[in-house]
Coordinates of C-alpha atoms and ligand atoms in Angstrom, one line a residue:
M225 CA -39.5 -16.1 22.1
A226 CA -41.1 -19.5 22.4
K227 CA -39.4 -21.7 25.0
T228 CA -38.7 -25.3 24.0
K229 CA -38.8 -27.9 26.7
S230 CA -39.6 -31.6 27.0
A231 CA -42.0 -33.4 29.3
F232 CA -42.9 -37.0 29.9
F233 CA -46.4 -38.3 29.0
C234 CA -48.1 -41.5 30.0
S235 CA -49.1 -43.2 26.8
N236 CA -52.1 -44.8 28.4
C237 CA -53.9 -41.9 30.2
G238 CA -52.0 -38.8 29.0
Y239 CA -50.7 -37.8 32.5
E240 CA -47.9 -35.2 32.2
S241 CA -44.8 -35.3 34.3
A242 CA -41.6 -33.2 34.4
K243 CA -39.4 -36.3 34.9
W244 CA -39.6 -39.9 33.9
V245 CA -41.4 -42.3 36.3
G246 CA -41.7 -46.0 36.1
K247 CA -45.3 -46.2 37.3
C248 CA -48.0 -43.7 36.3
P249 CA -49.3 -42.0 39.4
S250 CA -52.7 -41.5 37.6
C251 CA -53.5 -44.8 36.0
Q252 CA -51.0 -47.0 37.8
Q253 CA -49.6 -48.6 34.6
W254 CA -45.9 -49.5 34.4
N255 CA -43.5 -48.3 31.8
T256 CA -45.9 -46.1 29.9
F257 CA -43.9 -42.8 30.0
I258 CA -42.4 -41.4 26.9
E259 CA -40.6 -38.1 26.4
E260 CA -42.1 -35.5 24.0
L261 CA -40.9 -32.0 23.1
I262 CA -43.3 -29.2 23.8
T263 CA -43.1 -25.5 23.0
K264 CA -45.1 -23.4 25.4
D265 CA -46.0 -19.9 24.4
S266 CA -49.0 -19.0 26.4
K267 CA -49.9 -15.8 24.6
L268 CA -50.3 -17.6 21.2
A269 CA -52.2 -20.5 22.7
E270 CA -55.2 -18.4 23.5
T271 CA -57.4 -18.6 20.5
N272 CA -60.1 -15.9 20.9
W273 CA -63.5 -17.0 19.9
K274 CA -65.3 -13.7 20.9
N275 CA -67.4 -12.2 18.1
Y276 CA -68.0 -15.6 16.6
S277 CA -71.6 -16.2 15.7
G278 CA -73.3 -18.3 18.3
T279 CA -70.8 -17.5 21.0
K280 CA -72.2 -18.2 24.4
K281 CA -72.6 -15.5 27.1
E282 CA -70.1 -15.1 29.9
T283 CA -70.9 -17.6 32.6
S284 CA -71.5 -16.8 36.2
I285 CA -72.6 -18.5 39.3
I286 CA -76.3 -19.4 39.4
A287 CA -78.5 -21.2 41.8
I288 CA -79.7 -24.5 40.5
N289 CA -83.4 -23.4 41.0
E290 CA -82.9 -20.5 38.7
V291 CA -81.6 -22.6 35.8
V292 CA -84.4 -22.9 33.3
S293 CA -84.6 -26.5 32.3
Q294 CA -85.2 -26.9 28.6
E295 CA -84.9 -29.7 26.1
E296 CA -81.6 -29.6 24.3
E297 CA -82.1 -28.6 20.7
R298 CA -80.9 -31.3 18.4
L299 CA -79.9 -31.0 14.8
R300 CA -81.4 -34.0 13.1
T301 CA -79.3 -35.5 10.3
A302 CA -80.8 -37.3 7.3
D303 CA -79.4 -40.5 8.7
A304 CA -81.8 -42.1 11.2
E305 CA -79.2 -44.6 12.5
L306 CA -76.8 -41.8 13.4
N307 CA -79.6 -39.8 15.1
R308 CA -80.4 -42.8 17.1
V309 CA -76.9 -43.4 18.4
L310 CA -76.4 -39.7 19.2
G311 CA -79.6 -39.8 21.3
G312 CA -81.8 -38.0 18.8
G313 CA -79.6 -35.8 16.8
I314 CA -76.5 -33.5 17.1
I315 CA -76.4 -31.2 20.1
A316 CA -75.0 -27.7 19.6
G317 CA -71.5 -27.3 21.0
S318 CA -71.0 -31.1 21.4
L319 CA -67.7 -32.8 20.7
V320 CA -68.1 -36.3 19.3
L321 CA -65.4 -38.9 18.8
I322 CA -65.8 -41.7 16.3
A323 CA -63.3 -44.5 16.3
G324 CA -62.9 -47.5 14.1
E325 CA -60.5 -49.7 12.2
P326 CA -58.9 -48.4 9.0
G327 CA -61.1 -49.0 6.0
I328 CA -64.3 -49.6 8.0
G329 CA -66.0 -46.5 6.5
K330 CA -65.5 -43.7 8.9
S331 CA -64.6 -41.1 6.3
T332 CA -67.4 -42.3 4.0
L333 CA -70.0 -42.1 6.7
F334 CA -69.2 -38.6 7.9
L335 CA -68.6 -37.2 4.4
Q336 CA -72.0 -38.5 3.6
T337 CA -73.6 -37.1 6.8
G338 CA -72.0 -33.7 6.1
L339 CA -73.1 -33.7 2.5
M340 CA -76.7 -34.5 3.4
L341 CA -76.9 -31.5 5.9
K342 CA -77.9 -29.0 3.2
D343 CA -79.3 -26.3 5.5
I344 CA -76.1 -25.5 7.3
T345 CA -72.5 -24.7 6.5
V346 CA -70.4 -27.8 7.0
L347 CA -66.6 -27.8 7.1
Y348 CA -64.8 -31.1 6.5
I349 CA -61.2 -31.0 7.5
S350 CA -59.0 -33.8 6.2
G351 CA -55.4 -34.5 7.1
E352 CA -55.5 -37.8 5.4
E353 CA -56.8 -37.3 1.9
S354 CA -56.4 -34.7 -0.8
Q355 CA -59.2 -32.6 -2.1
Q356 CA -59.3 -34.7 -5.3
Q357 CA -59.7 -37.9 -3.3
I358 CA -62.5 -36.5 -1.3
K359 CA -64.2 -35.1 -4.4
L360 CA -64.0 -38.5 -6.0
R361 CA -65.6 -40.1 -3.0
A362 CA -68.3 -37.4 -2.9
D363 CA -69.0 -38.0 -6.6
R364 CA -69.5 -41.7 -5.7
L365 CA -72.0 -40.8 -3.1
K366 CA -73.9 -38.7 -5.6
I367 CA -75.0 -36.0 -3.2
D368 CA -74.7 -32.4 -4.2
N369 CA -74.3 -29.7 -1.5
P370 CA -73.0 -26.2 -2.3
N371 CA -72.8 -25.5 1.5
F372 CA -70.2 -28.1 2.1
Y373 CA -66.5 -27.0 2.3
L374 CA -63.3 -28.8 2.4
L375 CA -60.0 -28.0 4.1
T376 CA -56.9 -30.1 3.8
E377 CA -54.7 -28.8 6.5
T378 CA -53.1 -30.3 9.6
Y379 CA -51.9 -27.3 11.6
T380 CA -54.6 -26.4 14.1
Q381 CA -53.7 -22.7 14.1
S382 CA -54.2 -22.4 10.3
I383 CA -57.4 -24.5 10.7
F384 CA -58.8 -22.1 13.2
Q385 CA -58.0 -19.1 11.1
E386 CA -59.9 -20.6 8.2
I387 CA -62.8 -21.5 10.6
K388 CA -63.0 -17.8 11.7
K389 CA -63.4 -16.8 8.0
L390 CA -66.0 -19.4 7.1
R391 CA -67.9 -19.7 10.4
P392 CA -69.1 -23.2 9.8
Q393 CA -72.1 -24.6 11.8
L394 CA -70.6 -28.1 11.9
V395 CA -67.0 -29.2 11.8
I396 CA -65.8 -32.7 10.9
V397 CA -62.1 -33.5 11.6
D398 CA -60.7 -36.5 9.8
S399 CA -58.6 -37.5 11.8
I400 CA -57.5 -36.2 15.2
Q401 CA -54.3 -38.3 14.9
T402 CA -53.1 -36.3 11.8
L403 CA -53.5 -32.9 13.4
Q404 CA -50.7 -30.9 14.9
S405 CA -50.5 -27.8 17.1
T406 CA -47.6 -25.4 16.7
F407 CA -47.3 -25.3 20.5
I408 CA -46.2 -28.9 20.7
E409 CA -43.0 -30.1 19.0
S410 CA -43.8 -33.8 19.0
S411 CA -45.1 -35.6 15.9
P412 CA -48.8 -35.9 15.0
G413 CA -50.5 -38.8 16.7
S414 CA -48.3 -38.6 19.8
V415 CA -49.9 -38.3 23.2
S416 CA -49.2 -34.6 23.8
Q417 CA -50.3 -33.7 20.2
V418 CA -53.6 -35.6 20.4
R419 CA -54.3 -34.1 23.8
E420 CA -53.6 -30.6 22.8
C421 CA -55.4 -30.7 19.4
A422 CA -58.5 -32.2 21.1
A423 CA -58.4 -29.6 23.8
E424 CA -58.3 -26.8 21.2
F425 CA -61.3 -28.3 19.4
Q426 CA -63.0 -28.7 22.7
R427 CA -62.5 -25.0 23.5
F428 CA -63.7 -24.1 20.1
A429 CA -66.9 -26.3 20.3
K430 CA -67.8 -25.0 23.8
E431 CA -67.1 -21.3 23.2
T432 CA -68.8 -21.0 19.9
N433 CA -71.5 -23.6 20.4
T434 CA -70.5 -25.4 17.2
P435 CA -70.7 -29.2 17.1
V436 CA -67.5 -31.0 16.2
F437 CA -67.0 -34.6 15.0
L438 CA -63.5 -36.0 15.6
I439 CA -62.7 -39.1 13.6
G440 CA -60.1 -41.2 15.5
H441 CA -57.9 -44.3 14.8
I442 CA -57.8 -47.4 17.0
T443 CA -54.8 -49.4 18.0
K444 CA -53.9 -53.0 17.1
E445 CA -55.6 -54.1 20.3
G446 CA -58.9 -52.4 19.3
A447 CA -58.7 -49.5 21.8
I448 CA -59.0 -45.9 20.8
A449 CA -55.6 -44.6 19.8
G450 CA -54.3 -41.8 22.0
P451 CA -54.5 -41.1 25.7
K452 CA -57.5 -42.1 27.7
I453 CA -58.1 -38.4 28.5
L454 CA -59.3 -38.0 24.9
E455 CA -62.4 -40.1 25.8
H456 CA -62.9 -38.0 28.9
M457 CA -62.7 -34.7 27.0
V458 CA -65.4 -35.5 24.4
D459 CA -69.1 -35.6 25.1
T460 CA -69.8 -38.7 23.0
V461 CA -67.7 -41.7 21.9
L462 CA -69.0 -43.8 19.0
Q463 CA -67.3 -46.9 17.9
F464 CA -67.7 -48.1 14.3
E465 CA -67.1 -51.8 14.0
G466 CA -67.7 -54.8 11.7
D467 CA -65.8 -57.2 9.6
R468 CA -64.2 -55.6 6.6
H469 CA -64.9 -58.6 4.5
Y470 CA -68.7 -58.3 5.1
A471 CA -70.9 -55.4 4.2
Y472 CA -72.5 -54.9 7.6
R473 CA -71.3 -52.2 10.1
I474 CA -72.4 -51.4 13.6
L475 CA -72.1 -48.0 15.1
R476 CA -72.1 -48.3 18.9
T477 CA -72.3 -45.6 21.6
L478 CA -69.6 -46.1 24.2
K479 CA -70.2 -42.9 26.0
N480 CA -72.9 -40.2 25.6
R481 CA -73.5 -37.2 27.8
F482 CA -76.7 -36.5 25.9
G483 CA -78.3 -39.8 25.7
S484 CA -78.3 -43.6 26.3
T485 CA -75.2 -45.7 25.7
D486 CA -77.4 -48.7 24.7
E487 CA -78.1 -47.4 21.3
L488 CA -76.8 -49.0 18.1
G489 CA -76.9 -48.2 14.4
I490 CA -76.6 -50.8 11.7
Y491 CA -75.3 -50.0 8.2
E492 CA -74.6 -51.7 5.0
M493 CA -71.6 -50.6 2.9
T494 CA -72.8 -50.2 -0.7
N495 CA -71.3 -48.8 -3.9
E496 CA -73.0 -45.5 -3.1
G497 CA -71.9 -45.1 0.5
M498 CA -73.4 -46.3 3.8
R499 CA -77.0 -47.3 3.9
G500 CA -78.8 -47.5 7.3
I501 CA -80.6 -50.8 7.9
H502 CA -84.0 -50.4 9.6
N503 CA -85.0 -54.1 9.5
P504 CA -81.7 -55.9 10.4
S505 CA -83.2 -59.2 11.3
D506 CA -84.7 -59.6 7.9
V507 CA -81.3 -59.0 6.3
L508 CA -79.2 -61.2 8.7
I509 CA -81.2 -64.4 8.3
T510 CA -80.2 -65.9 5.0
Q511 CA -81.4 -69.5 5.3
K512 CA -85.1 -69.0 5.2
E513 CA -86.3 -72.0 3.3
D514 CA -83.6 -74.7 3.1
Q515 CA -83.5 -77.1 6.0
L516 CA -79.8 -77.5 6.9
S517 CA -78.2 -79.0 9.9
G518 CA -76.0 -76.9 12.2
I519 CA -78.1 -73.7 11.8
A520 CA -80.0 -72.1 14.6
I521 CA -81.6 -68.6 14.9
A522 CA -80.9 -66.6 18.1
A523 CA -83.3 -63.8 19.3
T524 CA -80.7 -61.4 20.7
I525 CA -80.8 -57.8 21.8
E526 CA -78.0 -55.5 20.9
G527 CA -78.2 -52.2 22.7
M528 CA -81.9 -51.5 22.7
R529 CA -82.7 -53.3 19.5
P530 CA -83.9 -56.8 19.1
L531 CA -82.0 -58.6 16.4
L532 CA -82.5 -62.1 15.0
I533 CA -79.2 -63.7 14.1
E534 CA -78.2 -66.9 12.4
V535 CA -75.7 -69.1 14.2
Q536 CA -73.9 -71.7 12.1
A537 CA -71.9 -74.6 13.6
L538 CA -69.9 -77.4 12.0
V539 CA -68.9 -80.4 14.1
T540 CA -66.6 -83.0 12.4
Q541 CA -64.5 -85.9 13.4
S542 CA -61.1 -84.6 14.4
V543 CA -58.1 -85.7 12.3
Y544 CA -55.4 -84.6 14.7
G545 CA -54.9 -85.4 18.4
T546 CA -55.9 -82.0 19.6
P547 CA -59.3 -81.0 18.3
Q548 CA -59.8 -77.6 16.7
R549 CA -62.1 -74.9 18.0
T550 CA -62.6 -72.0 15.5
V551 CA -65.0 -69.1 16.1
S552 CA -65.9 -66.0 14.2
G553 CA -68.1 -63.4 15.9
F554 CA -68.3 -65.4 19.1
D555 CA -66.1 -65.7 22.2
L556 CA -63.9 -68.7 22.0
R557 CA -63.9 -69.3 25.7
R558 CA -67.6 -69.1 25.8
L559 CA -67.8 -71.8 23.2
Q560 CA -65.4 -74.0 25.2
L561 CA -67.6 -73.6 28.2
L562 CA -70.7 -74.6 26.2
L563 CA -68.9 -77.7 24.9
A564 CA -67.9 -78.6 28.4
V565 CA -71.5 -78.3 29.6
L566 CA -72.6 -80.6 26.7
E567 CA -69.8 -83.1 27.4
K568 CA -70.6 -83.2 31.2
R569 CA -74.4 -82.9 31.3
G570 CA -75.3 -84.5 28.0
G571 CA -72.6 -87.1 27.6
F572 CA -71.7 -85.8 24.1
H573 CA -68.1 -86.5 22.9
F574 CA -66.9 -83.2 21.6
G575 CA -63.4 -84.0 22.9
V576 CA -62.7 -85.9 19.6
R577 CA -64.3 -83.5 17.3
D578 CA -63.4 -80.3 15.6
V579 CA -65.9 -77.5 16.2
F580 CA -66.3 -74.4 13.9
L581 CA -68.8 -71.7 14.9
N582 CA -69.8 -68.7 12.8
I583 CA -72.2 -65.8 13.4
A584 CA -73.6 -64.9 10.0
G585 CA -73.1 -61.4 8.6
G586 CA -69.7 -60.9 10.3
L587 CA -71.3 -59.4 13.4
K588 CA -69.9 -59.7 16.8
V589 CA -72.6 -60.4 19.4
E590 CA -72.1 -59.6 23.1
D591 CA -75.6 -60.7 24.3
P592 CA -75.3 -63.9 26.4
S593 CA -78.8 -65.0 25.3
I594 CA -77.2 -66.3 22.1
D595 CA -75.9 -69.3 24.1
L596 CA -79.0 -71.4 23.6
A597 CA -78.9 -71.0 19.8
V598 CA -75.2 -71.8 19.8
L599 CA -75.8 -74.9 21.8
C600 CA -78.7 -76.0 19.5
A601 CA -76.6 -75.3 16.4
L602 CA -73.8 -77.5 17.8
L603 CA -76.2 -80.3 18.6
S604 CA -77.8 -80.1 15.2
S605 CA -74.5 -80.4 13.5
Y606 CA -73.4 -83.2 15.9
E607 CA -76.5 -85.2 15.1
D608 CA -76.5 -84.0 11.5
V609 CA -80.3 -83.3 11.8
A610 CA -81.7 -80.0 10.8
L611 CA -83.6 -78.1 13.5
P612 CA -87.4 -77.6 13.0
H613 CA -88.3 -74.9 10.7
R614 CA -89.3 -71.4 12.0
V615 CA -88.1 -71.9 15.5
C616 CA -85.8 -69.5 17.3
F617 CA -84.0 -69.4 20.7
A618 CA -83.2 -67.0 23.5
G619 CA -81.5 -68.2 26.7
E620 CA -78.3 -68.1 28.6
I621 CA -76.7 -71.4 29.6
G622 CA -75.4 -71.9 33.1
L623 CA -72.5 -74.2 34.1
S624 CA -74.8 -76.9 35.4
G625 CA -76.7 -77.1 32.1
E626 CA -79.6 -74.9 33.2
I627 CA -81.2 -72.4 30.9
R628 CA -81.2 -69.0 32.5
A629 CA -83.6 -66.1 32.1
V630 CA -82.6 -63.2 29.8
N631 CA -83.8 -59.6 29.9
R632 CA -86.4 -58.0 27.7
I633 CA -88.0 -61.3 26.8
E634 CA -91.2 -59.7 25.4
Q635 CA -89.2 -57.6 23.0
R636 CA -87.4 -60.6 21.7
I637 CA -90.6 -62.6 21.3
A638 CA -92.3 -59.7 19.5
E639 CA -89.4 -59.5 17.0
A640 CA -89.6 -63.2 16.3
E641 CA -93.3 -62.9 15.8
K642 CA -92.9 -60.0 13.5
L643 CA -90.5 -62.0 11.3
G644 CA -93.0 -64.9 11.0
F645 CA -91.4 -67.4 13.4
E646 CA -93.8 -70.1 14.7
K647 CA -92.0 -71.0 17.9
I648 CA -89.5 -69.5 20.3
L649 CA -87.7 -71.5 23.0
V650 CA -87.0 -69.6 26.2
S651 CA -86.0 -70.3 29.8
K652 CA -88.7 -71.4 32.1
Y653 CA -87.6 -68.7 34.5
N654 CA -88.7 -66.2 31.9
Q655 CA -92.2 -67.7 31.8
K656 CA -93.2 -66.0 35.1
G657 CA -95.3 -62.9 34.3
L658 CA -95.4 -63.7 30.6
N659 CA -98.8 -63.8 29.0
N660 CA -98.4 -66.3 26.1
Q661 CA -101.9 -65.5 24.8
K662 CA -100.7 -62.1 23.9
F663 CA -98.4 -63.4 21.2
N664 CA -99.1 -65.0 17.9
I665 CA -96.2 -67.3 18.3
E666 CA -95.9 -70.4 20.5
V667 CA -93.6 -69.7 23.5
L668 CA -91.9 -72.9 24.7
S669 CA -90.2 -72.7 28.1
M670 CA -87.6 -75.2 29.3
G671 CA -85.3 -75.4 32.3
R672 CA -82.5 -77.7 31.3
V673 CA -80.3 -78.5 28.3
E674 CA -81.5 -82.2 28.4
E675 CA -85.1 -81.1 27.9
V676 CA -84.1 -79.1 24.8
Y677 CA -82.3 -82.1 23.3
K678 CA -85.3 -84.3 23.9
Y679 CA -87.6 -81.8 22.3
L680 CA -85.5 -81.2 19.2
F681 CA -84.3 -84.8 18.4
Ligands
TYD259 P1 -63.2 -45.2 4.4 O1 -64.4 -44.4 4.6 O2 -62.1 -44.6 3.7 O3 -62.7 -45.9 5.7 P2 -62.0 -45.2 7.0 O4 -62.1 -43.8 6.8 O5 -62.7 -45.8 8.1 O6 -60.6 -45.7 6.9 O7 -63.8 -46.5 3.6 C1 -63.0 -47.1 2.7 C2 -63.7 -48.3 2.0 O8 -65.0 -48.1 1.7 C3 -63.0 -48.6 0.8 O9 -62.5 -49.9 0.8 C4 -64.0 -48.4 -0.3 C5 -65.3 -48.5 0.4 N1 -66.4 -47.7 -0.2 C6 -67.5 -48.4 -0.6 O10 -67.6 -49.6 -0.5 N2 -68.6 -47.6 -1.1 C7 -68.5 -46.2 -1.2 O11 -69.5 -45.6 -1.7 C8 -67.3 -45.6 -0.8 C9 -67.2 -44.1 -0.9 C10 -66.3 -46.4 -0.3
MG260 MG1 -60.6 -42.4 6.5

């Protein structure tokens, strides 16, 4: 007989305790413990993956010198952006978690990825949508694949029975929060359920050498829903982000045991699914010909990729006593800092003006080198004078108004050159060791904000 008991779980990290405690001994958070019912029946919980094709050998102790080092074999998907963020392709037996906001396109992207893998058997498990809904979506994508199978089921035990029959070579789970294990009584999406279901898929992936993609939800605050332990269990964590009102999406690597976490994939949501964008800068700069005030182009690097982005600013006379500061795609506090620098070092009166700042395309940029472009866009709108044509910027602004050096300057310059810019303004501290003759673009280097103002206006 199965024995029912309850336990307390930390909703932050997933720590299990027999009694309620105020402070989690593992992650030190307060008031995170919740009671959940669990049924333990150890005999049933053992899913036996022996005799499954691709099953690994028994492991034993081995001296490190005897381990033959070999390149991990990767299964390349038809999607170059996904290959890039995974570090070159899908590794056998890897467990990958993809998180993102609802409606961002997680289901679309992985349905599309699975459908395009025509040489292997793919199983798509959905606990969110019916077979008809998935079929409709697949029709929209217009990809035909007879080796692609669907399963709409949420109980992991039934799922594994079906898996044993089909023996898929890739499993996609949409989503981990909808699954439930019969060994745990609590509802789907709860800490103990997510932890148990993920653990079952982890065991399956490792013991059968089958790659598994787990799609996950995120919380209101933007963190991956479920206990932190979920992120520890998987090999790779990908975050799918972007503004739902825009077409562009960014797939970022947050953790990767098989590659770099600096990688980034850029997509556009179209009527026929997700399309990888290989020349993002070209798409992101919209104002190519018109000379408008308040627009500056930043030469940023996201992950490993150089990206030219348009920054738009609007500075107007404030109507109310307290001026407004509104940003989209940029950190509000960073904007306030830049305004304070301009106020103090340049004597500009932003205190009586409303400031609006927008990064075109709905992207969120984390690279501090965008500072200089933001500052120039602000000045351009303040003075209502358009910036010179075909000039872009790369520099971080310090508190005393100095322009600080940024990393990988050559890559940024090369990207600006490739897109036909004539000048790039960088920090003078970046000038050292830089051979300007090498580039077909004029590299201007300056040390202070005042110099930039004098040059531009
Ligand atoms: P979806 O993949 O369901 O998002 P998630 O799984 O992250 O919640 O994406 C849903 C949105 O994508 C929906 O608003 C419709 C849109 N969409 C397209 O724009 N083009 C397409 O080809 C498809 C299939 C969906
Ligand atoms: Mg979905």
